[in-house]
Tab-separated table of C-alpha atoms and ligand atoms in Angstrom:
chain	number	residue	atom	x	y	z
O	1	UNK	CA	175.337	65.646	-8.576
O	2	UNK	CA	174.704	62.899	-10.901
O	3	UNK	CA	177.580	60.992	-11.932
O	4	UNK	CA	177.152	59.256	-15.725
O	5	UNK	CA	179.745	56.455	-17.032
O	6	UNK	CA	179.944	56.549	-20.460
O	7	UNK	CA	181.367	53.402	-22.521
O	8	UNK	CA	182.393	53.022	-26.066
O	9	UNK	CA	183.368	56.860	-25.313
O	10	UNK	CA	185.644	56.934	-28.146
O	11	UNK	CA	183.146	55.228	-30.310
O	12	UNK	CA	180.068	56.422	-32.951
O	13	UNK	CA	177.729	56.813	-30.017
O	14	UNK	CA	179.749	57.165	-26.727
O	15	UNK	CA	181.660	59.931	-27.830
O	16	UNK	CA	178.254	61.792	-29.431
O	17	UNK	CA	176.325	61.187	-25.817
O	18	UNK	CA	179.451	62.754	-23.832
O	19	UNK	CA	179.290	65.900	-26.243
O	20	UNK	CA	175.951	66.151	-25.370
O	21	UNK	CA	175.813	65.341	-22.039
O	22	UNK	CA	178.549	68.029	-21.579
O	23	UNK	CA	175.692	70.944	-21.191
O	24	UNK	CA	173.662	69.205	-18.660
O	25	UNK	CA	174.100	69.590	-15.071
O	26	UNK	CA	176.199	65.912	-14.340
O	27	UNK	CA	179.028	64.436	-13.640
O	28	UNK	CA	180.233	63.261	-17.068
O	29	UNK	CA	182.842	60.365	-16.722
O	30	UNK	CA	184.323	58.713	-20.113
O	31	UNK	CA	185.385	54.971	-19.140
O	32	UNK	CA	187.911	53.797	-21.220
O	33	UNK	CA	190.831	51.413	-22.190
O	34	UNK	CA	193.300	53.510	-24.029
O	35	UNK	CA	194.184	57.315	-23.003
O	36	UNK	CA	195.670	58.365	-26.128
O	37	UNK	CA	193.436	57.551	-28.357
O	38	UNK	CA	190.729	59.116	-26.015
O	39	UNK	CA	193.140	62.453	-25.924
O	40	UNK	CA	192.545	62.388	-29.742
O	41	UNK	CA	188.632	62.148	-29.780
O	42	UNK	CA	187.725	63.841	-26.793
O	43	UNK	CA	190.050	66.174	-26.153
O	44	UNK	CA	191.825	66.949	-22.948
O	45	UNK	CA	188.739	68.094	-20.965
O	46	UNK	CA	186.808	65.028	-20.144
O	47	UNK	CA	187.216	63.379	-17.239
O	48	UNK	CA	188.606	59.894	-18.257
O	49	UNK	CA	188.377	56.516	-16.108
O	50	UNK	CA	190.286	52.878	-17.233
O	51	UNK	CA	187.808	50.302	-18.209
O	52	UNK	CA	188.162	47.528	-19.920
O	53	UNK	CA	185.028	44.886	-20.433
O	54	UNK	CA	187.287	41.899	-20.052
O	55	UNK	CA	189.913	43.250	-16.936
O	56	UNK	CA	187.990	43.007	-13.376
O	57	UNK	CA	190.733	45.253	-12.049
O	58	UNK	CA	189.382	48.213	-13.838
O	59	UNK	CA	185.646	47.947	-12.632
O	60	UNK	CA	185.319	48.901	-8.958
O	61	UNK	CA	187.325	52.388	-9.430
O	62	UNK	CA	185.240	53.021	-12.682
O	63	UNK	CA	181.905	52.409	-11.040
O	64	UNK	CA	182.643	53.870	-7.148
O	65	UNK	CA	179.975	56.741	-6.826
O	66	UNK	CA	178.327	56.127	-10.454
O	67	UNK	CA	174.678	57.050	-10.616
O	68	UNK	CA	174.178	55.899	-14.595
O	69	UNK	CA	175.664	53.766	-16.423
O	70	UNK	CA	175.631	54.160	-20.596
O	71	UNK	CA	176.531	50.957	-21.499
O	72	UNK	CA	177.665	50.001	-25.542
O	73	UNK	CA	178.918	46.566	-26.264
O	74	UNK	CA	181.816	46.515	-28.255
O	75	UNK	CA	180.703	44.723	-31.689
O	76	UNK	CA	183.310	41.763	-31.398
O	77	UNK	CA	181.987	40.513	-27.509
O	78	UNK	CA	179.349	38.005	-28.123
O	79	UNK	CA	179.879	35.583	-25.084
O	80	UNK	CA	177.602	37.512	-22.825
O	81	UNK	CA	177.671	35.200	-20.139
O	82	UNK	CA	181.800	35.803	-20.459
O	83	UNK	CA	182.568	38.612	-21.593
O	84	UNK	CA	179.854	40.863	-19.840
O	85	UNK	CA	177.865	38.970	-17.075
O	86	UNK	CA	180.592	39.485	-14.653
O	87	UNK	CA	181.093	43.378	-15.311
O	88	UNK	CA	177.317	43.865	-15.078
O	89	UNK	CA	177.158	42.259	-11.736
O	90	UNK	CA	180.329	44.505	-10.447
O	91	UNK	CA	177.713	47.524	-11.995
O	92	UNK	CA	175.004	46.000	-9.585
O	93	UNK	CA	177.669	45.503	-6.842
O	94	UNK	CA	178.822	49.340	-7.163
O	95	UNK	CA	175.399	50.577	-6.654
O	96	UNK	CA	174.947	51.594	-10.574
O	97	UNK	CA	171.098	52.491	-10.566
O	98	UNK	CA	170.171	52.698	-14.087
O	99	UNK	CA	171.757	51.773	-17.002
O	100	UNK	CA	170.876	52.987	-20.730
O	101	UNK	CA	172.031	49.859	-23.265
O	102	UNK	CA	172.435	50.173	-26.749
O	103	UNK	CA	171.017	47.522	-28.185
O	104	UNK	CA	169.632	46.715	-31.751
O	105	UNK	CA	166.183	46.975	-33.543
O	106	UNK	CA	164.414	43.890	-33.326
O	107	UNK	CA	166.160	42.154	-30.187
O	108	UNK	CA	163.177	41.625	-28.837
O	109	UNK	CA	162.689	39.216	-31.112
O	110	UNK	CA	166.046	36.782	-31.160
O	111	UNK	CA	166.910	35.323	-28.036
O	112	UNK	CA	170.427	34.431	-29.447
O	113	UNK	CA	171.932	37.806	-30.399
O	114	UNK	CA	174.019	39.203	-27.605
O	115	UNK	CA	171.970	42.503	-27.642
O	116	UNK	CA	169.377	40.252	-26.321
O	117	UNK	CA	170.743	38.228	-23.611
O	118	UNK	CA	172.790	41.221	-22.101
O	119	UNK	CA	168.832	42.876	-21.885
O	120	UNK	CA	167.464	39.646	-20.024
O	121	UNK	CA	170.816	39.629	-17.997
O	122	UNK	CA	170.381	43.214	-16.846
O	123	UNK	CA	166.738	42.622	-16.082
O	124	UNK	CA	167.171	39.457	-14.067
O	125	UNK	CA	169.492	41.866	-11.845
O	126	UNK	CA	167.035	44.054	-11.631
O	127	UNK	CA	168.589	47.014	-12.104
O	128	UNK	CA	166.729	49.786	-13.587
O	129	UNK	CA	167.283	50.178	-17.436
O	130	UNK	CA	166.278	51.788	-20.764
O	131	UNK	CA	166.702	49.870	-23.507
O	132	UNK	CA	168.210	51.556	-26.652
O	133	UNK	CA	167.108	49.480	-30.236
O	134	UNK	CA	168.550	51.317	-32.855
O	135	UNK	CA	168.295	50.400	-36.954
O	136	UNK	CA	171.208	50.318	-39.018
O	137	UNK	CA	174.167	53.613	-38.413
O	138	UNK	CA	174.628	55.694	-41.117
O	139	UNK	CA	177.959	56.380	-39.470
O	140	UNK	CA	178.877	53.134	-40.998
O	141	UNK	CA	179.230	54.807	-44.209
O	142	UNK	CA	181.747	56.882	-42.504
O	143	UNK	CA	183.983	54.217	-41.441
O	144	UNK	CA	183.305	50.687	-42.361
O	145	UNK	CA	182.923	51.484	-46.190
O	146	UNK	CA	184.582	54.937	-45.682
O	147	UNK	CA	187.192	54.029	-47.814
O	148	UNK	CA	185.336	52.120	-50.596
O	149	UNK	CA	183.304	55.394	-51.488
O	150	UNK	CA	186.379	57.820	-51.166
O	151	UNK	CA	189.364	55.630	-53.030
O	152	UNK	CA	186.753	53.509	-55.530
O	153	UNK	CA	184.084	55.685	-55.790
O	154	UNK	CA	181.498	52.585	-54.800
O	155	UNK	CA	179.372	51.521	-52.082
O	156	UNK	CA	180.119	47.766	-52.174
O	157	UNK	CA	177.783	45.651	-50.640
O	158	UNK	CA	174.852	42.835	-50.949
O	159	UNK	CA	171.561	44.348	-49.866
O	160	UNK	CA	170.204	44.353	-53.575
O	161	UNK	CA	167.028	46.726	-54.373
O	162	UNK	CA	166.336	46.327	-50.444
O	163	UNK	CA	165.070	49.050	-48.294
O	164	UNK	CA	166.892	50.705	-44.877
O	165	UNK	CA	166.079	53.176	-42.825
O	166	UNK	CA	168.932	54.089	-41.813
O	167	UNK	CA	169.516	56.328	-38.151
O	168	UNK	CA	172.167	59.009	-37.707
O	169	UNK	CA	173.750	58.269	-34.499
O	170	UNK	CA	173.736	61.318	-33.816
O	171	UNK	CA	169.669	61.231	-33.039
O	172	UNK	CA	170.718	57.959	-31.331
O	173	UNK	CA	172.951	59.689	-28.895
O	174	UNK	CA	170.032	62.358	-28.339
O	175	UNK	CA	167.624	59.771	-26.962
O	176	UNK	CA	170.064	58.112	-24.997
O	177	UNK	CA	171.124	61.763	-23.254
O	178	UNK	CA	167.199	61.887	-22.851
O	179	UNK	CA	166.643	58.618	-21.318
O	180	UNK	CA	169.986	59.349	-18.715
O	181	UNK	CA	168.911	62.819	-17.641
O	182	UNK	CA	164.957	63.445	-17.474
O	183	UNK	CA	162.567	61.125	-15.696
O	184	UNK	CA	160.252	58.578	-17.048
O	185	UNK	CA	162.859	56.560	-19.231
O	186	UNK	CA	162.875	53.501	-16.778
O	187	UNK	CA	161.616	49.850	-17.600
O	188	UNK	CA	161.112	51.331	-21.277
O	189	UNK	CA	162.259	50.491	-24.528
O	190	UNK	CA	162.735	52.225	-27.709
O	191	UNK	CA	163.182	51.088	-31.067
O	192	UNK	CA	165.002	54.157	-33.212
O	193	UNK	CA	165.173	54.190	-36.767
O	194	UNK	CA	165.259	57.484	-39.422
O	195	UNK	CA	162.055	59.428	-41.197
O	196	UNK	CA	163.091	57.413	-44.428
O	197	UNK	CA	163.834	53.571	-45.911
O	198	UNK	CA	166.272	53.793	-48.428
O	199	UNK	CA	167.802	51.227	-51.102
O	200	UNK	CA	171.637	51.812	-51.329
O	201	UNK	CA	170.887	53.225	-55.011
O	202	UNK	CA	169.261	56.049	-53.518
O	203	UNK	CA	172.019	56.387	-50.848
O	204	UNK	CA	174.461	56.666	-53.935
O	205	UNK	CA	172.870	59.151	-55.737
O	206	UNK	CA	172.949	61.048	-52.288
O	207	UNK	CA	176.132	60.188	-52.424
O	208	UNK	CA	177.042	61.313	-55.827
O	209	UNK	CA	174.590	64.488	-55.708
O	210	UNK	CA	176.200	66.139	-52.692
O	211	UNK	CA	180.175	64.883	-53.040
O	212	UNK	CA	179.813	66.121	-56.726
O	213	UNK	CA	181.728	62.877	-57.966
O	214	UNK	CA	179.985	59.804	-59.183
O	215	UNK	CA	179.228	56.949	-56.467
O	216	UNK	CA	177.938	54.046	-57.720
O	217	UNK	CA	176.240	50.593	-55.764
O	218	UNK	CA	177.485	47.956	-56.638
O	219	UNK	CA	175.852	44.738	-55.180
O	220	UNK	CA	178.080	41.651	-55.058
O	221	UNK	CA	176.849	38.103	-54.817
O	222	UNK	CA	176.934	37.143	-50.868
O	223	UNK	CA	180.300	34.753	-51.651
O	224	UNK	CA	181.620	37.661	-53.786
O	225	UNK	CA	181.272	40.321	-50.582
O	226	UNK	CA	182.544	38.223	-48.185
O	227	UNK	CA	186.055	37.446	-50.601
O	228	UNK	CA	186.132	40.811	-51.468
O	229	UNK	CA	186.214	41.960	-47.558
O	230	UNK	CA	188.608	38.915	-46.340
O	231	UNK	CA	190.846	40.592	-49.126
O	232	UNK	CA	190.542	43.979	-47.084
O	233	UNK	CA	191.867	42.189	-44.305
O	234	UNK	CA	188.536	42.363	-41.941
O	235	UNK	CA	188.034	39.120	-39.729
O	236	UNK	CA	185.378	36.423	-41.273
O	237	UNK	CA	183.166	36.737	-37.740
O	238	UNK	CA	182.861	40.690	-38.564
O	239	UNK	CA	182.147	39.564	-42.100
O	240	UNK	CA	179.695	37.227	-41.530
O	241	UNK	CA	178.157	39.551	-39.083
O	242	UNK	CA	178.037	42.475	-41.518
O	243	UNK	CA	176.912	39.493	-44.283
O	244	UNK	CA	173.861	38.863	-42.022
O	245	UNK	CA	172.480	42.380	-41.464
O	246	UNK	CA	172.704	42.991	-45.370
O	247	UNK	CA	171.075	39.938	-45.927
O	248	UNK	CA	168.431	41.041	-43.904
O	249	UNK	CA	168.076	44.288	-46.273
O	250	UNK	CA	168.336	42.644	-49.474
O	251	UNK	CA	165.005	40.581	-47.754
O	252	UNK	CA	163.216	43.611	-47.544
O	253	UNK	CA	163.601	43.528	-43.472
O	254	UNK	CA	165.389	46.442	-42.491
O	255	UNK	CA	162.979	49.312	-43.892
O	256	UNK	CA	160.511	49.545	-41.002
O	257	UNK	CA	160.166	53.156	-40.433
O	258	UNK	CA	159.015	53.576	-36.271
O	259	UNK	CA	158.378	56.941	-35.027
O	260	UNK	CA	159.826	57.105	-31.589
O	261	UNK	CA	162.550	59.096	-32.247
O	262	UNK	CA	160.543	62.024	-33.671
O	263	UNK	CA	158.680	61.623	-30.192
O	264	UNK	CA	161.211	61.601	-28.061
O	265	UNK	CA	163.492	64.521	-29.589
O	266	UNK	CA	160.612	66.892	-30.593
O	267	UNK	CA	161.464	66.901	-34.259
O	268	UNK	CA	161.738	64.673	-37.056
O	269	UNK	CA	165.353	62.663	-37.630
O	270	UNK	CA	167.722	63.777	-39.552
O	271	UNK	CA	167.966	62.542	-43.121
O	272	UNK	CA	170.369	60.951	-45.032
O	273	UNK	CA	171.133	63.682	-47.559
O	274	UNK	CA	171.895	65.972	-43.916
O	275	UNK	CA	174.148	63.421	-43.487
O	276	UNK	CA	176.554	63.752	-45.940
O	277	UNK	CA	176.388	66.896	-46.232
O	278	UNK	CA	177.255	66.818	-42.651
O	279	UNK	CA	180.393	64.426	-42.872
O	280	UNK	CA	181.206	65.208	-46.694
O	281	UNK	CA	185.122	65.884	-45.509
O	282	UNK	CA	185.599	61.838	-44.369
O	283	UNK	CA	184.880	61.001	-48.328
O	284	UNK	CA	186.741	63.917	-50.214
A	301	NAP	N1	176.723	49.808	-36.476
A	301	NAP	C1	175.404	49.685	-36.587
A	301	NAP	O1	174.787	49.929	-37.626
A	301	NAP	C2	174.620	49.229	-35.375
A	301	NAP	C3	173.227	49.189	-35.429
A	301	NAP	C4	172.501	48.786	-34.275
A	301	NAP	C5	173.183	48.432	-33.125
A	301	NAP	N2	174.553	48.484	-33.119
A	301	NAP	C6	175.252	48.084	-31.885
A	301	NAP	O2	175.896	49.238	-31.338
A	301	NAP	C7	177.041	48.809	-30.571
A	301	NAP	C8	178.228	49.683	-30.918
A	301	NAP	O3	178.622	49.427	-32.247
A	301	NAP	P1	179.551	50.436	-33.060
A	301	NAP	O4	179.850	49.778	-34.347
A	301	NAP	O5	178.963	51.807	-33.073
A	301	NAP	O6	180.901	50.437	-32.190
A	301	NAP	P2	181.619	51.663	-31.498
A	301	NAP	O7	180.845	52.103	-30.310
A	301	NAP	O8	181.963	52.699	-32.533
A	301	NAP	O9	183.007	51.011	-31.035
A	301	NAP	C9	183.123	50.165	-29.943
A	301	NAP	C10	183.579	50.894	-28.660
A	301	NAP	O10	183.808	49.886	-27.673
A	301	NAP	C11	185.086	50.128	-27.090
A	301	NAP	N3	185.686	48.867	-26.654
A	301	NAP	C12	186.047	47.803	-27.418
A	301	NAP	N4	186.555	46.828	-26.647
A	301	NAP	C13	186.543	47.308	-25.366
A	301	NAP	C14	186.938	46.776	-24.109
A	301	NAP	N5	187.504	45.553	-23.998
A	301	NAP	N6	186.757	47.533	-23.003
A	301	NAP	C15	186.248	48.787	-23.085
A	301	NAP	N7	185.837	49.352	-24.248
A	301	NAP	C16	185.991	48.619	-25.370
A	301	NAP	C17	185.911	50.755	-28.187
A	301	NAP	O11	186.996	51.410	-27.577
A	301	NAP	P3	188.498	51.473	-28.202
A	301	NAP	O12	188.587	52.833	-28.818
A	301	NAP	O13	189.388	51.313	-27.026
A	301	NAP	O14	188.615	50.356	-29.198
A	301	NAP	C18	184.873	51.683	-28.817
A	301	NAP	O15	184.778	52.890	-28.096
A	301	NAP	C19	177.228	47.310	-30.880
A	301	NAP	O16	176.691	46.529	-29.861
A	301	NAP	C20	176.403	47.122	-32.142
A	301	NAP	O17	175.918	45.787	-32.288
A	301	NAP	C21	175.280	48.881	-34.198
C-alpha cells in the first residue's frame, strides 16, 4: 500500500490533506515534532511519526518505507541550504519517490525566496515532484489577524485599494491529495489561486455582512503596521515578511486570478463569503 508522510500536519494545510487523504486507500503517516499538540488537532487516530526539520535523528525512522512525501516548509526556515538541504537528501536516501511541495505563487520567478531554491534543490536530486504555488491563505484571517477582527473589530493591514485573490486552503489541500494519489501529477506545477481578487474593503464587508457586527479595514502606513505588530509581540523577520506580501497587494500584484484549481478539482473554488461563513465561530 502506499505510504504518504505528511508535514506541517498540525498546520493550515497538513492537517486539511491528512483529513482528506483519510478516505483514500494509503498509508497516511502525520510526521511531527510535538505529540500533544498533534493529539489536539488530529485526534487520537492518526498514525503519528517524530520529525523535526532541523534534528537528523528523527529522519531515517520517519522516511523508512515512505512512498510520498508532502512536504510544507515551516514559514520561519529560510536557510535552505541549512535548514532543509540535508533532510531532503535523507528523503532521497530513504527511497522517498515523489514529493508534493508547497510552495508559493510566483516562485518561479525569484530565485531568492526559499520556496524557490528548495524547488531547484529537489529537482537537482531528481526526485520526482509536484510543485504546489499557492496565492495568499484566507486561513490567515483565521489566525494571523484572528484576533484583530474578533477583539477590535478591524482588519489591520497595508495593502491599500489593492486586489487579492485569495485561496481557501482547503482547495489547496484538495490538489495536493490529487497530485499524491492519481497519476499524471509528476514534473508539473500548479499555480492555485481563488475564482475572485478582492481588496480588503470587500473582505470587510464580507466580514461585517456575515458576522453581523461591523468590520472595518483599516490600512496603516507601512512604518505604522510594522510598530503596531512589534507591539503584538510578533518577531520583525515575520513582520517584514508579512510587510512584503502586502506590499505586493497594495501594488496591484497579488490579484491574478489562474484557473488551475477549477481544473484540477472539477468545480470552481470556494469563495470568500463560503469562507466565513464556514469559520464564523474563530471571530465570534
Ligand atoms: N500563509 C499564506 O498565505 C501562504 C501563501 C503561499 C504559500 N505559503 C507557504 O506555505 C507554507 C506553510 O505556511 P503556513 O503559514 O500555512 O504554516 P503552517 O503549515 O500552518 O505551520 C507550519 C507547520 O510547520 C511545522 N513545523 C515548524 N517547525 C518545524 C520543525 N522544526 N520540524 C517539523 N515541523 C515543523 C509546524 O508544526 P508545530 O505545530 O510543531 O509548530 C506546523 O505544522 C510556508 O512555506 C509558506 O511560505 C503560505
Amino acid at each position: 500500500m502506499l505510504k504518504i508522510l505528511v508535514t506541517g500536519a498540525t498546520g493550515n494545510i497538513g492537517c486539511e490533506v491528512i483529513r482528506l487523504l483519510l478516505s483514500h486507500d494509503c498509508h497516511v503517516c502525520a510526521a511531527l515534532r510535538n505529540p500533544d499538540k498533534a493529539q489536539q488537532i488530529l485526534g487520537s487516530n492518526i498514525h503519528c511519526v517524530w520529525f523535526d526539520f532541523i534534528n537528523p535523528d528523527t529522519w531515517a525512522s520517519a522516511f523508512e518505507g515512505v512512498n510520498k512525501l508532502f512536504l510544507v516548509r515551516p514559514p520561519a526556515f529560510a536557510n535552505v541550504k541549512r535548514q532543509f538541504a540535508p533532510v531532503l537528501n535523507a528523503a532521497k536516501l530513504a527511497g522517498v519517490e515523489h514529493i508534493v511541495f508547497v510552495s508559493i505563487l510566483g516562485a518561479e520567478h525569484n530565485r531568492f525566496l526559499p520556496h524557490s531554491q528548495i524547488e531547484r534543490y529537489i529537482n537537482q536530486l531528481g526526485i520526482k515532484a509536484t510543485f504546489l504555488r499557492p496565492s495568499f491563505f484566507m486561513q490567515n484571517l483565521n489566525t494571523i489577524h484572528r484576533e484583530d477582527i474578533k477583539v477590535r473589530g478591524e482588519l489591520l493591514l497595508p495593502s491599500g485599494n489593492g486586489k487579492t485573490s485569495f485561496i481557501d486552503v482547503r482547495d489547496l489541500a484538495a490538489v495536493a491529495v490529487r497530485a499524491l494519489v492519481e497519476d499524471g501529477h509528476l514534473g508539473k506545477a500548479y499555480a492555485l489561486t481563488g475564482r475572485e481578487a478582492l481588496t480588503y474593503y470587500e473582505v470587510a464587508e464580507i466580514f461585517t455582512e456575515v458576522l453581523g457586527k461591523p468590520i472595518r479595514y483599516t490600512h496603516p502606513s507601512l512604518l505604522k503596521f510594522i510598530w503596531q505588530m512589534r507591539d503584538r509581540g510578533l518577531s520583525l523577520d515575520f513582520i517584514l515578511v508579512m510587510a512584503a506580501i502586502y506590499t505586493t497587494a497594495r501594488l496591484g500584484l497579488a490579484g491574478g486570478i489562474i484557473p488551475d484549481v477549477e481544473q484540477l478539482l472539477g468545480r470552481p473554488p470556494l469563495t470568500m463569503r463560503q469562507y466565513v461563513e464556514d469559520y464564523r465561530k474563530f471571530w465570534l
